[in-house]
PDB file of C-alpha atoms in Angstrom:
ATOM      1  CA  MET R  22     -35.689  20.764  23.788  1.00 24.00           C
ATOM      2  CA  ILE R  23     -32.493  21.406  25.695  1.00 26.00           C
ATOM      3  CA  ASP R  24     -31.547  23.716  28.487  1.00 27.00           C
ATOM      4  CA  ARG R  25     -27.999  24.823  29.251  1.00 26.00           C
ATOM      5  CA  THR R  26     -27.534  22.302  32.038  1.00 26.00           C
ATOM      6  CA  GLY R  27     -28.575  19.353  29.856  1.00 31.00           C
ATOM      7  CA  SER R  28     -31.812  18.581  31.707  1.00 29.00           C
ATOM      8  CA  GLY R  29     -35.404  19.583  31.109  1.00 30.00           C
ATOM      9  CA  THR R  30     -36.541  21.523  28.037  1.00 33.00           C
ATOM     10  CA  SER R  31     -35.901  24.927  26.490  1.00 35.00           C
ATOM     11  CA  SER R  32     -34.852  26.310  23.108  1.00 37.00           C
ATOM     12  CA  VAL R  33     -33.862  23.976  20.262  1.00 38.00           C
ATOM     13  CA  GLN R  34     -37.119  24.250  18.287  1.00 37.00           C
ATOM     14  CA  LEU R  35     -37.839  27.845  19.242  1.00 39.00           C
ATOM     15  CA  PHE R  36     -34.408  29.216  18.402  1.00 42.00           C
ATOM     16  CA  MET R  37     -33.155  26.823  15.719  1.00 44.00           C
ATOM     17  CA  ALA R  38     -36.176  26.205  13.534  1.00 46.00           C
ATOM     18  CA  ALA R  39     -38.303  29.285  13.977  1.00 44.00           C
ATOM     19  CA  ALA R  40     -35.453  31.714  14.162  1.00 44.00           C
ATOM     20  CA  LEU R  41     -33.938  30.300  10.996  1.00 46.00           C
ATOM     21  CA  ALA R  42     -37.223  30.934   9.239  1.00 45.00           C
ATOM     22  CA  ALA R  43     -37.067  34.516  10.389  1.00 44.00           C
ATOM     23  CA  ILE R  44     -33.714  34.805   8.635  1.00 45.00           C
ATOM     24  CA  PHE R  45     -34.458  32.989   5.400  1.00 44.00           C
ATOM     25  CA  VAL R  46     -37.696  34.506   4.089  1.00 41.00           C
ATOM     26  CA  LEU R  47     -37.221  37.844   2.348  1.00 38.00           C
ATOM     27  CA  PRO R  48     -40.318  39.121   0.487  1.00 36.00           C
ATOM     28  CA  SER R  49     -41.946  42.159  -1.135  1.00 36.00           C
ATOM     29  CA  ALA R  50     -39.513  44.846  -2.303  1.00 39.00           C
ATOM     30  CA  ALA R  51     -36.641  42.374  -2.163  1.00 45.00           C
ATOM     31  CA  MET R  52     -38.377  39.760  -4.373  1.00 44.00           C
ATOM     32  CA  SER R  53     -36.353  40.668  -7.470  1.00 44.00           C
ATOM     33  CA  GLN R  54     -33.282  39.367  -5.611  1.00 66.00           C
ATOM     34  CA  ILE R  55     -34.704  36.375  -3.760  1.00 70.00           C
ATOM     35  CA  LEU R  56     -34.309  32.736  -4.712  1.00 76.00           C
ATOM     36  CA  PRO R  57     -37.247  30.680  -3.351  1.00 83.00           C
ATOM     37  CA  HIS R  58     -35.726  27.346  -2.467  1.00 87.00           C
ATOM     38  CA  ARG R  59     -35.339  24.236  -0.380  1.00 90.00           C
ATOM     39  CA  ALA R  60     -32.169  23.999   1.707  1.00 91.00           C
ATOM     40  CA  ILE R  61     -30.999  21.033   3.782  1.00 93.00           C
ATOM     41  CA  TYR R  62     -28.342  21.473   6.463  1.00 93.00           C
ATOM     42  CA  ASP R  63     -26.377  18.874   8.404  1.00 94.00           C
ATOM     43  CA  LEU R  64     -26.078  19.721  12.108  1.00 94.00           C
ATOM     44  CA  LYS R  65     -22.951  18.772  14.037  1.00 95.00           C
ATOM     45  CA  LEU R  66     -21.434  19.604  17.403  1.00 95.00           C
ATOM     46  CA  SER R  67     -18.811  22.304  16.837  1.00 93.00           C
ATOM     47  CA  LYS R  68     -17.446  22.970  20.325  1.00 90.00           C
ATOM     48  CA  THR R  69     -18.308  22.815  24.022  1.00 92.00           C
ATOM     49  CA  GLN R  70     -17.459  24.863  27.079  1.00 88.00           C
ATOM     50  CA  ALA R  71     -15.121  23.411  29.716  1.00 85.00           C
ATOM     51  CA  ASN R  72     -18.007  22.706  32.121  1.00 86.00           C
ATOM     52  CA  SER R  73     -20.352  21.218  29.496  1.00 88.00           C
ATOM     53  CA  ASN R  74     -21.624  17.642  29.871  1.00 90.00           C
ATOM     54  CA  VAL R  75     -22.579  17.418  26.170  1.00 93.00           C
ATOM     55  CA  THR R  76     -20.418  14.876  24.330  1.00 94.00           C
ATOM     56  CA  HIS R  77     -22.100  14.629  20.928  1.00 94.00           C
ATOM     57  CA  ALA R  78     -24.746  16.410  18.840  1.00 94.00           C
ATOM     58  CA  SER R  79     -25.855  15.758  15.272  1.00 95.00           C
ATOM     59  CA  GLY R  80     -28.915  16.010  13.052  1.00 94.00           C
ATOM     60  CA  PHE R  81     -30.358  17.990  10.177  1.00 94.00           C
ATOM     61  CA  PHE R  82     -32.404  21.080   9.416  1.00 91.00           C
ATOM     62  CA  GLU R  83     -34.609  21.291   6.296  1.00 93.00           C
ATOM     63  CA  PHE R  84     -36.074  24.575   5.117  1.00 90.00           C
ATOM     64  CA  GLU R  85     -38.574  25.321   2.322  1.00 89.00           C
ATOM     65  CA  TRP R  86     -39.847  28.718   1.252  1.00 84.00           C
ATOM     66  CA  GLU R  87     -42.411  29.239  -1.505  1.00 85.00           C
ATOM     67  CA  ASP R  88     -44.426  32.076  -2.988  1.00 83.00           C
ATOM     68  CA  ALA R  89     -48.133  31.318  -2.434  1.00 86.00           C
ATOM     69  CA  CYS R  90     -49.313  34.385  -4.396  1.00 86.00           C
ATOM     70  CA  SER R  91     -51.361  35.991  -1.606  1.00 88.00           C
ATOM     71  CA  GLY R  92     -48.739  35.154   0.992  1.00 89.00           C
ATOM     72  CA  TRP R  93     -45.564  33.224   1.741  1.00 86.00           C
ATOM     73  CA  THR R  94     -45.425  29.644   2.986  1.00 90.00           C
ATOM     74  CA  VAL R  95     -42.531  28.305   5.033  1.00 90.00           C
ATOM     75  CA  LEU R  96     -41.914  24.719   6.100  1.00 91.00           C
ATOM     76  CA  HIS R  97     -38.945  23.785   8.231  1.00 89.00           C
ATOM     77  CA  LYS R  98     -38.067  20.523   9.922  1.00 92.00           C
ATOM     78  CA  THR R  99     -35.449  19.826  12.572  1.00 90.00           C
ATOM     79  CA  ARG R 100     -33.991  16.615  13.975  1.00 92.00           C
ATOM     80  CA  LEU R 101     -31.266  16.821  16.610  1.00 92.00           C
ATOM     81  CA  LYS R 102     -29.784  14.166  18.865  1.00 93.00           C
ATOM     82  CA  VAL R 103     -27.661  15.201  21.850  1.00 92.00           C
ATOM     83  CA  ASP R 104     -25.634  12.821  24.044  1.00 93.00           C
ATOM     84  CA  TYR R 105     -24.434  13.609  27.575  1.00 93.00           C
ATOM     85  CA  ALA R 106     -21.465  12.412  29.608  1.00 93.00           C
ATOM     86  CA  ASP R 107     -23.711  10.697  32.165  1.00 92.00           C
ATOM     87  CA  GLY R 108     -25.164   8.394  29.498  1.00 92.00           C
ATOM     88  CA  ARG R 109     -28.392  10.285  28.867  1.00 91.00           C
ATOM     89  CA  SER R 110     -29.429  11.327  25.374  1.00 91.00           C
ATOM     90  CA  LEU R 111     -32.154  13.456  23.811  1.00 88.00           C
ATOM     91  CA  ASP R 112     -33.580  12.860  20.353  1.00 91.00           C
ATOM     92  CA  PHE R 113     -35.669  15.870  19.389  1.00 89.00           C
ATOM     93  CA  GLY R 114     -37.724  16.506  16.244  1.00 92.00           C
ATOM     94  CA  ALA R 115     -39.888  19.403  15.123  1.00 91.00           C
ATOM     95  CA  SER R 116     -41.738  20.685  12.098  1.00 93.00           C
ATOM     96  CA  HIS R 117     -43.124  24.192  11.685  1.00 93.00           C
ATOM     97  CA  LYS R 118     -45.414  25.171   8.801  1.00 94.00           C
ATOM     98  CA  SER R 119     -46.626  28.738   8.396  1.00 95.00           C
ATOM     99  CA  TRP R 120     -48.357  31.142   6.040  1.00 96.00           C
ATOM    100  CA  GLU R 121     -47.873  34.910   6.215  1.00 95.00           C
ATOM    101  CA  ALA R 122     -49.742  37.561   4.252  1.00 94.00           C
ATOM    102  CA  LYS R 123     -47.532  39.580   1.919  1.00 90.00           C
ATOM    103  CA  ASP R 124     -48.479  42.806   3.693  1.00 90.00           C
ATOM    104  CA  GLY R 125     -47.326  41.313   7.007  1.00 90.00           C
ATOM    105  CA  THR R 126     -50.689  41.777   8.742  1.00 94.00           C
ATOM    106  CA  SER R 127     -51.732  38.145   9.343  1.00 96.00           C
ATOM    107  CA  TYR R 128     -50.043  34.843  10.106  1.00 97.00           C
ATOM    108  CA  GLN R 129     -51.056  31.177  10.475  1.00 97.00           C
ATOM    109  CA  PHE R 130     -48.943  28.391  11.973  1.00 96.00           C
ATOM    110  CA  PHE R 131     -48.881  24.685  12.778  1.00 96.00           C
ATOM    111  CA  ILE R 132     -46.076  23.213  14.902  1.00 94.00           C
ATOM    112  CA  LYS R 133     -45.394  19.576  15.762  1.00 93.00           C
ATOM    113  CA  ARG R 134     -42.667  18.352  18.134  1.00 91.00           C
ATOM    114  CA  ASP R 135     -41.582  14.931  19.365  1.00 91.00           C
ATOM    115  CA  TYR R 136     -39.130  13.793  22.035  1.00 87.00           C
ATOM    116  CA  ASN R 137     -37.123  10.550  22.066  1.00 86.00           C
ATOM    117  CA  GLY R 138     -39.557   8.921  19.648  1.00 76.00           C
ATOM    118  CA  GLY R 139     -42.382   9.175  22.174  1.00 79.00           C
ATOM    119  CA  ALA R 140     -44.246  12.202  23.470  1.00 78.00           C
ATOM    120  CA  THR R 141     -45.650  14.468  20.754  1.00 87.00           C
ATOM    121  CA  GLU R 142     -46.854  18.065  21.025  1.00 91.00           C
ATOM    122  CA  GLU R 143     -48.912  20.043  18.521  1.00 93.00           C
ATOM    123  CA  VAL R 144     -49.583  23.772  18.370  1.00 94.00           C
ATOM    124  CA  ARG R 145     -51.910  25.520  15.917  1.00 96.00           C
ATOM    125  CA  GLY R 146     -53.115  29.103  15.684  1.00 96.00           C
ATOM    126  CA  GLU R 147     -53.243  32.402  13.863  1.00 97.00           C
ATOM    127  CA  ALA R 148     -52.340  35.994  14.619  1.00 97.00           C
ATOM    128  CA  GLN R 149     -53.109  39.528  13.486  1.00 96.00           C
ATOM    129  CA  ARG R 150     -50.804  42.527  13.752  1.00 93.00           C
ATOM    130  CA  GLY R 151     -52.122  45.552  15.566  1.00 87.00           C
ATOM    131  CA  GLU R 152     -52.920  48.676  13.559  1.00 84.00           C
ATOM    132  CA  GLY R 153     -50.685  51.659  14.219  1.00 79.00           C
ATOM    133  CA  ASP R 154     -49.352  51.477  17.764  1.00 79.00           C
ATOM    134  CA  LYS R 155     -51.991  49.011  18.941  1.00 86.00           C
ATOM    135  CA  PRO R 156     -50.945  45.521  20.111  1.00 91.00           C
ATOM    136  CA  GLY R 157     -51.749  42.481  17.980  1.00 93.00           C
ATOM    137  CA  ILE R 158     -53.706  39.372  18.910  1.00 96.00           C
ATOM    138  CA  ALA R 159     -52.803  35.681  18.598  1.00 96.00           C
ATOM    139  CA  THR R 160     -55.454  32.974  18.886  1.00 97.00           C
ATOM    140  CA  TYR R 161     -54.491  29.346  19.560  1.00 96.00           C
ATOM    141  CA  SER R 162     -56.814  26.417  18.752  1.00 96.00           C
ATOM    142  CA  ILE R 163     -54.419  23.546  19.674  1.00 94.00           C
ATOM    143  CA  PRO R 164     -53.496  22.230  22.251  1.00 92.00           C
ATOM    144  CA  GLU R 165     -56.126  24.415  23.885  1.00 93.00           C
ATOM    145  CA  GLU R 166     -58.121  27.478  22.943  1.00 95.00           C
ATOM    146  CA  ARG R 167     -56.509  30.638  24.244  1.00 95.00           C
ATOM    147  CA  GLU R 168     -55.768  34.186  23.200  1.00 96.00           C
ATOM    148  CA  ILE R 169     -52.710  36.291  23.938  1.00 94.00           C
ATOM    149  CA  THR R 170     -51.905  39.922  23.347  1.00 95.00           C
ATOM    150  CA  LEU R 171     -48.787  40.592  21.307  1.00 94.00           C
ATOM    151  CA  PRO R 172     -46.367  43.326  22.361  1.00 90.00           C
ATOM    152  CA  LYS R 173     -46.783  46.623  20.530  1.00 89.00           C
ATOM    153  CA  GLY R 174     -44.735  46.611  17.353  1.00 89.00           C
ATOM    154  CA  ALA R 175     -44.392  42.809  17.214  1.00 92.00           C
ATOM    155  CA  ILE R 176     -43.993  41.510  13.663  1.00 93.00           C
ATOM    156  CA  PHE R 177     -44.047  38.112  11.966  1.00 93.00           C
ATOM    157  CA  PRO R 178     -41.011  36.189  10.629  1.00 90.00           C
ATOM    158  CA  THR R 179     -41.304  37.185   6.959  1.00 82.00           C
ATOM    159  CA  GLN R 180     -41.595  40.876   7.736  1.00 86.00           C
ATOM    160  CA  HIS R 181     -38.666  40.639  10.110  1.00 89.00           C
ATOM    161  CA  SER R 182     -36.512  39.113   7.397  1.00 82.00           C
ATOM    162  CA  LEU R 183     -37.348  41.892   4.978  1.00 78.00           C
ATOM    163  CA  GLU R 184     -36.318  44.471   7.561  1.00 86.00           C
ATOM    164  CA  LEU R 185     -33.150  42.525   8.360  1.00 87.00           C
ATOM    165  CA  LEU R 186     -32.010  42.412   4.738  1.00 83.00           C
ATOM    166  CA  SER R 187     -32.928  46.049   4.189  1.00 86.00           C
ATOM    167  CA  ALA R 188     -30.941  47.062   7.267  1.00 89.00           C
ATOM    168  CA  ALA R 189     -27.907  45.076   6.102  1.00 89.00           C
ATOM    169  CA  GLU R 190     -28.034  46.608   2.617  1.00 85.00           C
ATOM    170  CA  GLY R 191     -28.567  50.102   4.029  1.00 86.00           C
ATOM    171  CA  GLU R 192     -25.794  49.758   6.615  1.00 87.00           C
ATOM    172  CA  SER R 193     -28.309  50.526   9.360  1.00 89.00           C
ATOM    173  CA  LEU R 194     -27.589  47.641  11.715  1.00 92.00           C
ATOM    174  CA  PRO R 195     -27.893  46.914  14.633  1.00 94.00           C
ATOM    175  CA  LEU R 196     -31.603  46.095  14.496  1.00 93.00           C
ATOM    176  CA  TRP R 197     -33.926  45.086  17.333  1.00 94.00           C
ATOM    177  CA  ARG R 198     -37.382  43.576  16.764  1.00 93.00           C
ATOM    178  CA  VAL R 199     -39.931  41.499  18.667  1.00 93.00           C
ATOM    179  CA  VAL R 200     -41.006  38.594  16.442  1.00 94.00           C
ATOM    180  CA  PHE R 201     -44.035  36.296  16.852  1.00 94.00           C
ATOM    181  CA  ASP R 202     -43.899  32.838  15.260  1.00 92.00           C
ATOM    182  CA  GLY R 203     -46.186  30.845  17.598  1.00 92.00           C
ATOM    183  CA  SER R 204     -43.538  28.677  19.284  1.00 87.00           C
ATOM    184  CA  GLY R 205     -42.569  28.791  22.939  1.00 80.00           C
ATOM    185  CA  ASP R 206     -44.818  29.690  25.863  1.00 79.00           C
ATOM    186  CA  ASP R 207     -45.918  33.051  24.478  1.00 83.00           C
ATOM    187  CA  GLY R 208     -44.946  32.634  20.846  1.00 88.00           C
ATOM    188  CA  PHE R 209     -42.722  35.707  20.652  1.00 90.00           C
ATOM    189  CA  PHE R 210     -39.121  36.655  21.397  1.00 89.00           C
ATOM    190  CA  GLY R 211     -36.750  39.558  20.882  1.00 92.00           C
ATOM    191  CA  ILE R 212     -34.065  39.406  18.185  1.00 92.00           C
ATOM    192  CA  SER R 213     -31.023  41.661  18.170  1.00 93.00           C
ATOM    193  CA  ALA R 214     -29.094  41.660  14.879  1.00 92.00           C
ATOM    194  CA  ALA R 215     -25.603  43.139  14.509  1.00 93.00           C
ATOM    195  CA  LEU R 216     -23.262  43.281  11.519  1.00 91.00           C
ATOM    196  CA  ALA R 217     -20.008  41.357  11.871  1.00 89.00           C
ATOM    197  CA  ARG R 218     -18.684  41.965   8.349  1.00 88.00           C
ATOM    198  CA  PRO R 219     -19.988  42.795   4.832  1.00 86.00           C
ATOM    199  CA  LEU R 220     -18.628  40.676   1.975  1.00 84.00           C
ATOM    200  CA  ALA R 221     -18.379  41.573  -1.715  1.00 83.00           C
ATOM    201  CA  PRO R 222     -19.777  39.286  -4.458  1.00 84.00           C
ATOM    202  CA  GLY R 223     -17.477  36.308  -4.995  1.00 78.00           C
ATOM    203  CA  GLU R 224     -15.668  36.646  -1.661  1.00 80.00           C
ATOM    204  CA  ASP R 225     -14.967  33.462   0.338  1.00 76.00           C
ATOM    205  CA  LEU R 226     -17.407  31.253  -1.582  1.00 75.00           C
ATOM    206  CA  GLY R 227     -17.682  27.553  -0.835  1.00 67.00           C
ATOM    207  CA  GLU R 228     -19.780  24.699  -2.185  1.00 65.00           C
ATOM    208  CA  ILE R 229     -22.765  26.921  -3.104  1.00 67.00           C
ATOM    209  CA  ALA R 230     -20.726  29.233  -5.351  1.00 65.00           C
ATOM    210  CA  ASP R 231     -22.978  28.755  -8.408  1.00 71.00           C
ATOM    211  CA  ALA R 232     -26.061  30.015  -6.565  1.00 71.00           C
ATOM    212  CA  VAL R 233     -24.459  33.033  -4.922  1.00 76.00           C
ATOM    213  CA  ALA R 234     -21.484  34.074  -7.074  1.00 77.00           C
ATOM    214  CA  ALA R 235     -23.041  37.418  -8.043  1.00 80.00           C
ATOM    215  CA  GLU R 236     -24.551  38.186  -4.630  1.00 84.00           C
ATOM    216  CA  SER R 237     -23.398  40.519  -1.907  1.00 86.00           C
ATOM    217  CA  SER R 238     -23.511  38.997   1.565  1.00 88.00           C
ATOM    218  CA  TRP R 239     -23.160  39.853   5.234  1.00 91.00           C
ATOM    219  CA  ARG R 240     -21.889  37.992   8.270  1.00 91.00           C
ATOM    220  CA  LEU R 241     -24.306  38.703  11.100  1.00 92.00           C
ATOM    221  CA  GLN R 242     -24.545  38.058  14.816  1.00 92.00           C
ATOM    222  CA  LEU R 243     -28.060  37.390  16.149  1.00 92.00           C
ATOM    223  CA  ALA R 244     -29.118  37.141  19.779  1.00 90.00           C
ATOM    224  CA  PHE R 245     -32.525  35.805  20.884  1.00 89.00           C
ATOM    225  CA  PHE R 246     -34.075  37.044  24.113  1.00 90.00           C
ATOM    226  CA  ASP R 247     -36.987  36.115  26.342  1.00 87.00           C
ATOM    227  CA  ILE R 248     -38.350  39.659  26.654  1.00 84.00           C
ATOM    228  CA  LYS R 249     -40.081  38.792  29.939  1.00 79.00           C
ATOM    229  CA  ASN R 250     -36.765  37.776  31.503  1.00 75.00           C
ATOM    230  CA  GLN R 251     -35.021  40.731  33.114  1.00 63.00           C
ATOM    231  CA  THR R 252     -31.542  39.152  33.318  1.00 72.00           C
ATOM    232  CA  GLY R 253     -30.528  40.635  29.970  1.00 77.00           C
ATOM    233  CA  ALA R 254     -28.749  37.436  28.872  1.00 81.00           C
ATOM    234  CA  PRO R 255     -29.727  35.959  25.485  1.00 85.00           C
ATOM    235  CA  GLU R 256     -31.360  32.522  25.408  1.00 83.00           C
ATOM    236  CA  GLN R 257     -29.378  31.628  22.304  1.00 84.00           C
ATOM    237  CA  GLU R 258     -27.039  33.258  19.786  1.00 88.00           C
ATOM    238  CA  GLN R 259     -26.289  32.708  16.113  1.00 89.00           C
ATOM    239  CA  ALA R 260     -23.502  33.586  13.721  1.00 91.00           C
ATOM    240  CA  LEU R 261     -24.319  33.309  10.031  1.00 90.00           C
ATOM    241  CA  ARG R 262     -23.702  34.527   6.521  1.00 89.00           C
ATOM    242  CA  ILE R 263     -26.745  35.724   4.570  1.00 87.00           C
ATOM    243  CA  PHE R 264     -26.676  36.422   0.837  1.00 87.00           C
ATOM    244  CA  ALA R 265     -28.793  39.055  -0.902  1.00 84.00           C
ATOM    245  CA  ASN R 266     -30.858  36.332  -2.600  1.00 81.00           C
ATOM    246  CA  GLY R 267     -31.914  34.877   0.772  1.00 80.00           C
ATOM    247  CA  ILE R 268     -29.561  31.896   1.025  1.00 84.00           C
ATOM    248  CA  VAL R 269     -27.963  31.354   4.429  1.00 87.00           C
ATOM    249  CA  ASP R 270     -24.605  29.641   4.996  1.00 86.00           C
ATOM    250  CA  GLU R 271     -21.859  29.453   7.648  1.00 87.00           C
ATOM    251  CA  LEU R 272     -24.442  29.079  10.412  1.00 89.00           C
ATOM    252  CA  GLU R 273     -23.486  28.420  14.044  1.00 90.00           C
ATOM    253  CA  LEU R 274     -25.947  28.153  16.925  1.00 86.00           C
ATOM    254  CA  ASP R 275     -24.561  28.903  20.383  1.00 85.00           C
ATOM    255  CA  TYR R 276     -26.541  27.419  23.311  1.00 80.00           C
ATOM    256  CA  GLY R 277     -24.103  28.546  25.995  1.00 80.00           C
ATOM    257  CA  ASP R 278     -22.367  25.316  26.981  1.00 84.00           C
ATOM    258  CA  PHE R 279     -22.229  23.932  23.419  1.00 89.00           C
ATOM    259  CA  VAL R 280     -22.284  25.158  19.818  1.00 91.00           C
ATOM    260  CA  VAL R 281     -23.929  23.412  16.849  1.00 92.00           C
ATOM    261  CA  LYS R 282     -22.719  24.120  13.311  1.00 93.00           C
ATOM    262  CA  ALA R 283     -25.060  23.804  10.305  1.00 91.00           C
ATOM    263  CA  ARG R 284     -23.460  22.888   6.956  1.00 89.00           C
ATOM    264  CA  LEU R 285     -25.477  23.405   3.777  1.00 88.00           C
ATOM    265  CA  ARG R 286     -25.693  19.985   2.081  1.00 88.00           C
ATOM    266  CA  GLU R 287     -28.386  20.469  -0.567  1.00 87.00           C
ATOM    267  CA  LEU R 288     -29.930  23.461  -2.318  1.00 88.00           C
ATOM    268  CA  LYS R 289     -32.873  23.288  -4.772  1.00 88.00           C
ATOM    269  CA  PRO R 290     -34.397  26.425  -6.333  1.00 86.00           C
ATOM    270  CA  PHE R 291     -38.194  26.661  -6.790  1.00 87.00           C
ATOM    271  CA  GLU R 292     -39.932  28.072  -9.833  1.00 83.00           C
ATOM    272  CA  ALA R 293     -42.078  31.175  -9.426  1.00 79.00           C
ATOM    273  CA  PRO R 294     -45.859  30.470  -9.380  1.00 83.00           C
ATOM    274  CA  ASN R 295     -48.281  31.631 -12.058  1.00 85.00           C
ATOM    275  CA  CYS R 296     -50.341  33.972  -9.885  1.00 83.00           C
TER     276      CYS R 296
END
């Protein structure tokens, strides 16, 4: 993972892979609109700040969402290579597989990360939402057994996405939520979502026109925060377009000194299961 100075580790997997899952999966009351699917995105360096030492970035992001009858399964994979002006490079890969109950009360996750083709990390666990105003609990089994208390009101990625779409449709943005997905030191982060612009069906469509021609959409700005950090600055920001059927396009990920753009290359719908 990459910090803003180009050394050490920080937020590529946490804020690219897991946060994208929080955007894509839109269940329950919105199911009549949603298109379960696999989407593959090419990642490319879009721009850098004047003081950035990043010279090149490229890779891919693959996302799968399926209805598992009793819950929702999400699989997303990331591969990103970043080159620096001093000759260093970082080749980072991650996969994140999760299951979330349709009522949003329980969540299971398995995360695998690798760095420069060598060191590998694995994380596995499960979590339960707290009832009412009580905090939830997350239990990790890999890499070590431990238990953490979730902040009051913390939700899981699927539930967050439902609320995000509902807020966009109801013109009730901005929206702030604490989301737990199991990645990072504590597994949770704060997401602030703001509306940049609503778009009517058929407006500014590109290569995915057939899948979204009849869908309303919204351009959103998302900011991801370490809620234990009191500086108030986001760890990472995103700009994206989300359609009412759950497809995401026009995605840019801002890491401070450089921006990565994701271009949708392949889209495959999934059939509904026979539950």
